[in-house]
Coordinates of C-alpha atoms in Angstrom, one line a residue:
Chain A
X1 CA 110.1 136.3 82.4
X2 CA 108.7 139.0 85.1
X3 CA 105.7 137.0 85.5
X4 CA 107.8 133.7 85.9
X5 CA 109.6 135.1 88.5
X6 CA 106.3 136.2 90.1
X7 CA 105.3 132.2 90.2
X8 CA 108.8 131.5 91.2
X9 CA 107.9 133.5 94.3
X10 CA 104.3 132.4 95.0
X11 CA 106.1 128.8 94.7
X12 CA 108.7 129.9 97.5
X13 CA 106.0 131.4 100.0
X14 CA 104.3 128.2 99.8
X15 CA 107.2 126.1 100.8
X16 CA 108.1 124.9 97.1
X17 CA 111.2 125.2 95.5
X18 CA 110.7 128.2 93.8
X19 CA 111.0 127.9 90.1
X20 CA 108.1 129.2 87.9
X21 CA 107.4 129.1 84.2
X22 CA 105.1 130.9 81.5
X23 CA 104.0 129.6 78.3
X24 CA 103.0 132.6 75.6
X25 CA 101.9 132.6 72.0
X26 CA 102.3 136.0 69.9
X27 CA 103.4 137.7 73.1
X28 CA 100.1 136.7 74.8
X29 CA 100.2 134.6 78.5
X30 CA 98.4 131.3 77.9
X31 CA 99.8 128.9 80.7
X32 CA 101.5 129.8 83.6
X33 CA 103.0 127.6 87.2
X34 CA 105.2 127.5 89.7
X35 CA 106.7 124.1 91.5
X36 CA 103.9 122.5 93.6
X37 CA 105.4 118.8 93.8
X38 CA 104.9 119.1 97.3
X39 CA 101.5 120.4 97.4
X40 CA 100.5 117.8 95.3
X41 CA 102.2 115.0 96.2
X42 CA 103.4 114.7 92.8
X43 CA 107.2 114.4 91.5
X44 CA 106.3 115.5 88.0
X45 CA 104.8 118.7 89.2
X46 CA 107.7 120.8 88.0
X47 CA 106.5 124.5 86.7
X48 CA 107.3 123.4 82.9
X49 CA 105.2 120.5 83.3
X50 CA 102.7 122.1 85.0
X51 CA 102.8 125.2 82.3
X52 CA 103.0 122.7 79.6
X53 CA 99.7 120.8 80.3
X54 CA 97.7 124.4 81.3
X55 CA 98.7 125.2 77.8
X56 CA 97.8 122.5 76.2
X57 CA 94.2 121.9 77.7
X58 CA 94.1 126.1 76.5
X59 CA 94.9 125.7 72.8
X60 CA 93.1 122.0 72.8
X61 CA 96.0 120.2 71.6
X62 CA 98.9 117.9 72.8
X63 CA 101.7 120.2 70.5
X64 CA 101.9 123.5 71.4
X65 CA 103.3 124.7 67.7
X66 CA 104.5 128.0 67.6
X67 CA 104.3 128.8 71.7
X68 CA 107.3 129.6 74.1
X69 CA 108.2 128.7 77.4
X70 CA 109.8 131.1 79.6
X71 CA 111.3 129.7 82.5
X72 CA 113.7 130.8 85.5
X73 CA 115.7 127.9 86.1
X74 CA 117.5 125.3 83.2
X75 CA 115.0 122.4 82.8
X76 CA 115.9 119.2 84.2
X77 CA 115.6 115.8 81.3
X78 CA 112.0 115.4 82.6
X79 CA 110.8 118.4 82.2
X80 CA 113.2 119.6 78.6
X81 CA 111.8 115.9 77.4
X82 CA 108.0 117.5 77.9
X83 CA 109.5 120.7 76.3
X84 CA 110.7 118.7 73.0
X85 CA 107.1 116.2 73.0
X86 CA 105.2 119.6 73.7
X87 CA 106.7 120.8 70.1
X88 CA 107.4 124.4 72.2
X89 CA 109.2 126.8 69.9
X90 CA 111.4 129.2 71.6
X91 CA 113.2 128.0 75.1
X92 CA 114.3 131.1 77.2
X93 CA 115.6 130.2 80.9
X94 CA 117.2 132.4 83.7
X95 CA 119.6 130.1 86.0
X96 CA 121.7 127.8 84.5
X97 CA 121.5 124.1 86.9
X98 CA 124.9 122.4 86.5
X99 CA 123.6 119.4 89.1
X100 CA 120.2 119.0 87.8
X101 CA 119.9 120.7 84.3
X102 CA 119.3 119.1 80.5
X103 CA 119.7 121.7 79.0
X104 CA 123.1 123.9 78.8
X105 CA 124.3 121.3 81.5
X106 CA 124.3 117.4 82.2
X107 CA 123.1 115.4 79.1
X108 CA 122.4 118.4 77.2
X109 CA 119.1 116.3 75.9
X110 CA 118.5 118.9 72.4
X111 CA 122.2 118.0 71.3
X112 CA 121.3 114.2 71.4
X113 CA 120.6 112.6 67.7
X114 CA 118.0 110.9 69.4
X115 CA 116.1 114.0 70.5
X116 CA 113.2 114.4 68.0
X117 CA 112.4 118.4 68.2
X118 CA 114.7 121.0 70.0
X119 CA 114.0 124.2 70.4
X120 CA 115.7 127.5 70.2
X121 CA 117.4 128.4 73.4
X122 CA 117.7 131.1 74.9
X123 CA 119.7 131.2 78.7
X124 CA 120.5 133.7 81.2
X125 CA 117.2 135.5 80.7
X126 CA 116.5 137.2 84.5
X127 CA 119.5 135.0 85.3
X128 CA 120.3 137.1 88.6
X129 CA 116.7 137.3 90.1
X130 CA 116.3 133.6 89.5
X131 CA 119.2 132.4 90.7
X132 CA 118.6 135.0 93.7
X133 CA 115.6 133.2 94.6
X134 CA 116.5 130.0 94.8
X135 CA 119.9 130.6 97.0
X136 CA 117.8 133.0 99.7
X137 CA 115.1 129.8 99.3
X138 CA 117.6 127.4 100.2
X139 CA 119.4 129.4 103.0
X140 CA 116.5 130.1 104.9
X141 CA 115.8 126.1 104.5
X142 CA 119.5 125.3 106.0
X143 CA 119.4 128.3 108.4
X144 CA 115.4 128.9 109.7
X145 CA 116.2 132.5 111.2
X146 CA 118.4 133.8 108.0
X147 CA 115.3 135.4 106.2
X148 CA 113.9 137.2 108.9
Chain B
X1 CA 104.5 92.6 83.1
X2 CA 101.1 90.8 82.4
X3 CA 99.0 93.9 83.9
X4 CA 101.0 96.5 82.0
X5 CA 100.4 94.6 78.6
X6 CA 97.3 94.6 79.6
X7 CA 97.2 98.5 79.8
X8 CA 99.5 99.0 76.1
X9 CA 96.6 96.6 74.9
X10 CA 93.7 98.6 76.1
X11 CA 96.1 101.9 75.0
X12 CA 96.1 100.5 71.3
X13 CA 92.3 100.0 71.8
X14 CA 91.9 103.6 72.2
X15 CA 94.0 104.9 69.0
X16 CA 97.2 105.2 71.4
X17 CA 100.6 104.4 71.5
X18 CA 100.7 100.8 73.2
X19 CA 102.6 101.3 76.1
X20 CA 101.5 100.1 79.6
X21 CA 102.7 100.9 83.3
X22 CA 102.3 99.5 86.6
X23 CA 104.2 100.3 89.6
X24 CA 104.1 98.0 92.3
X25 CA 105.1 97.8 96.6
X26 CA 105.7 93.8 98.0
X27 CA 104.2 92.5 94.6
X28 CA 100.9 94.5 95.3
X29 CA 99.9 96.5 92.0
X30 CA 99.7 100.2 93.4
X31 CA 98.3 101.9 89.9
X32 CA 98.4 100.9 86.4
X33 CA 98.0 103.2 83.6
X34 CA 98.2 103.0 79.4
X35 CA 99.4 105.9 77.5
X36 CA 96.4 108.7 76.9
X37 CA 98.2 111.5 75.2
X38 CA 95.6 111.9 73.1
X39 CA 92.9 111.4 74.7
X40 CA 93.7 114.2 77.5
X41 CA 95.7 116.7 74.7
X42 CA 98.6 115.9 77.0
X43 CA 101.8 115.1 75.7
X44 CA 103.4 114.6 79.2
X45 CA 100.5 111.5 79.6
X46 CA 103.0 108.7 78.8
X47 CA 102.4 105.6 80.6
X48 CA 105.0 105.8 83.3
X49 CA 104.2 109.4 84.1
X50 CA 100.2 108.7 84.8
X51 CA 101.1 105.5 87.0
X52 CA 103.5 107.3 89.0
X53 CA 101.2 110.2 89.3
X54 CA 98.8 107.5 90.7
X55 CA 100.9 105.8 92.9
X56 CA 101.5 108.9 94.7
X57 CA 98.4 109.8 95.2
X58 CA 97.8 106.6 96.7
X59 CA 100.5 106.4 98.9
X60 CA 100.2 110.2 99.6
X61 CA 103.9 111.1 98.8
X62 CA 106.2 112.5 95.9
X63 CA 108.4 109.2 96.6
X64 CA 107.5 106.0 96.1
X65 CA 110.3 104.3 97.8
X66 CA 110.5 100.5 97.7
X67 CA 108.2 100.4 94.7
X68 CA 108.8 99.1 91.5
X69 CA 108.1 100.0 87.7
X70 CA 106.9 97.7 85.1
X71 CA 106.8 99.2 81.3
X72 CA 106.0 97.8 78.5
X73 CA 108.9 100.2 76.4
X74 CA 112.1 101.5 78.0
X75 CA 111.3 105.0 79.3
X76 CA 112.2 108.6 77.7
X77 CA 114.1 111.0 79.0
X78 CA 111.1 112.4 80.8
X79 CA 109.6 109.4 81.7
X80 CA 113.0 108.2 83.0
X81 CA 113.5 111.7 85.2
X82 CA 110.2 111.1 86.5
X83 CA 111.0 107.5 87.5
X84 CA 114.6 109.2 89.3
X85 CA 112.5 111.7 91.1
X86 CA 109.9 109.3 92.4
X87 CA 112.9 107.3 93.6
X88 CA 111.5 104.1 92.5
X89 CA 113.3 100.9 93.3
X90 CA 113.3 98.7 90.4
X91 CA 112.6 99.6 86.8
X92 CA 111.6 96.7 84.7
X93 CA 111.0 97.4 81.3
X94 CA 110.2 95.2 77.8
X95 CA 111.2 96.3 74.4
X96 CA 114.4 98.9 74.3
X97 CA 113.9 102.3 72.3
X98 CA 116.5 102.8 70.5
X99 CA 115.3 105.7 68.7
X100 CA 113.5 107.6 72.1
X101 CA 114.7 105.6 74.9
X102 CA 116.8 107.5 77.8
X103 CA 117.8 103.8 79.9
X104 CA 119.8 101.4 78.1
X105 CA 119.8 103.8 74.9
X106 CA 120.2 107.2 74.0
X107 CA 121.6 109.8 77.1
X108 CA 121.3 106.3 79.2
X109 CA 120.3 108.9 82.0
X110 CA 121.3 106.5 85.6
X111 CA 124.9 106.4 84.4
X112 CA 125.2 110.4 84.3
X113 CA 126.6 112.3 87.4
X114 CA 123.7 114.1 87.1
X115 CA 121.4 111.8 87.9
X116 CA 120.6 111.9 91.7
X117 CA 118.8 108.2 92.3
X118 CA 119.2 105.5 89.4
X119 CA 116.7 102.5 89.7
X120 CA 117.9 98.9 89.2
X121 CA 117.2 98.7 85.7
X122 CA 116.2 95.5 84.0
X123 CA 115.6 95.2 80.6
X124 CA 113.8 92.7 78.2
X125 CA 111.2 91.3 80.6
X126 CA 108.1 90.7 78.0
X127 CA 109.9 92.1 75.6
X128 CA 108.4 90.1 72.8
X129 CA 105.0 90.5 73.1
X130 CA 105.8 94.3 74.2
X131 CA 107.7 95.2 70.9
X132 CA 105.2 93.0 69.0
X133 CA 101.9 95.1 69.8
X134 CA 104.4 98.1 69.0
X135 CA 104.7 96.8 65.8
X136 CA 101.2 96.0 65.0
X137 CA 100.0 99.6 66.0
X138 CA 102.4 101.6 64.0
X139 CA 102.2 98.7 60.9
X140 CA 98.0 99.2 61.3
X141 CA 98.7 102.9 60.9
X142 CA 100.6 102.2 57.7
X143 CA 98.2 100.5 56.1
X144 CA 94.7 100.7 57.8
X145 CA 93.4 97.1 56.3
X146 CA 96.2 95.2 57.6
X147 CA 95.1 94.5 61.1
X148 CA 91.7 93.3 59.4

């Protein structure tokens, strides 16, 4: 989760909400992102996503059997729909998102009998740092001089 | 409708899922795309997600407000977070997915407090010939000889 929270930052100092994500396989870093839907004008340009598809052209494959994703804030149904068609095996997030989450919040999309693959989950991993982030992010958008 | 049968048609062509996508501003076609999960080892490469992806590009934003979505298959939950984000204006879409839809089945995701911009949804346009090449892919699959 360190190194998510490293692309949650790069993501902030670029202007993006800052959310990253990792995707590892026996321990090892294969994939990781931060949020650059503004960068690339592109709405589906969460971290997950973003993670998912690195990984994906890594290991050659559209199912990423047997890989994790670590990420530091509760996917939304966008991205936890990628996370259940990616196949990942092990879900650990930090922040829970009660207005925008899937996961632990909202439709709770794994729960659903029409949700094909869940995977384990695991919240409230780097919970403080991530959620941290995000407020000082989103305080320094409402109030310019507050983060200087 | 016509141009995203087209693109589930040329999708089946290529050995993928038949579903097709066009998004659309004042009846112009914007981007079209056909499912390639396959062929890019992506598993976020649904229909929906590549024509969005497009569109934006084209009109050089993350929203694509006051344009439409034509599908040949009511969206997933990713597809239809993708379609929230993008805040597109009208979603019309053919055959309903009861097993993996997210619209008029399943977490129906535009009713949910959650859910931050719903699209006008409407349902069964083209939905014969839509859940027809469905049917003839997966039955083809079955039994290789019987679209001989």
């Amino acid at each position: 989760m360190a190194r998510a929270l490293d692309e949650a930052r790069a993501a902030a100092a670029r202007g993006e909400t800052p959310v990253g994500a990792v995707v590892t396989r026996d321990g090892a870093v294969i994939a990781a992102a931060g949020n650059r839907t503004r960068e690339l004008n592109d709405p589906t340009a969460h971290a997950e996503i973003l993670a998912i598809r690195a990984a994906c052209v890594a290991v050659g494959s559209e199912r990423l059997v047997g890989c994790d994703l670590h990420v530091t804030l509760e996917p939304c149904p966008m991205c936890a729909g990628a996370i259940s068609f990616a196949r990942i095996r092990r879900l650990y997030f930090g922040a829970e998102d009660p207005k925008g989450g899937a996961v632990t919040s909202g439709v709770r999309l794994y729960g659903q009998p029409t949700c094909h693959h869940a995977p384990e989950v695991y919240p409230g991993i780097g919970e403080t740092e991530s959620a941290e982030l995000l407020r000082a992010f989103f305080r320094a958008r409402r109030d310019p001089m507050s983060g200087v």
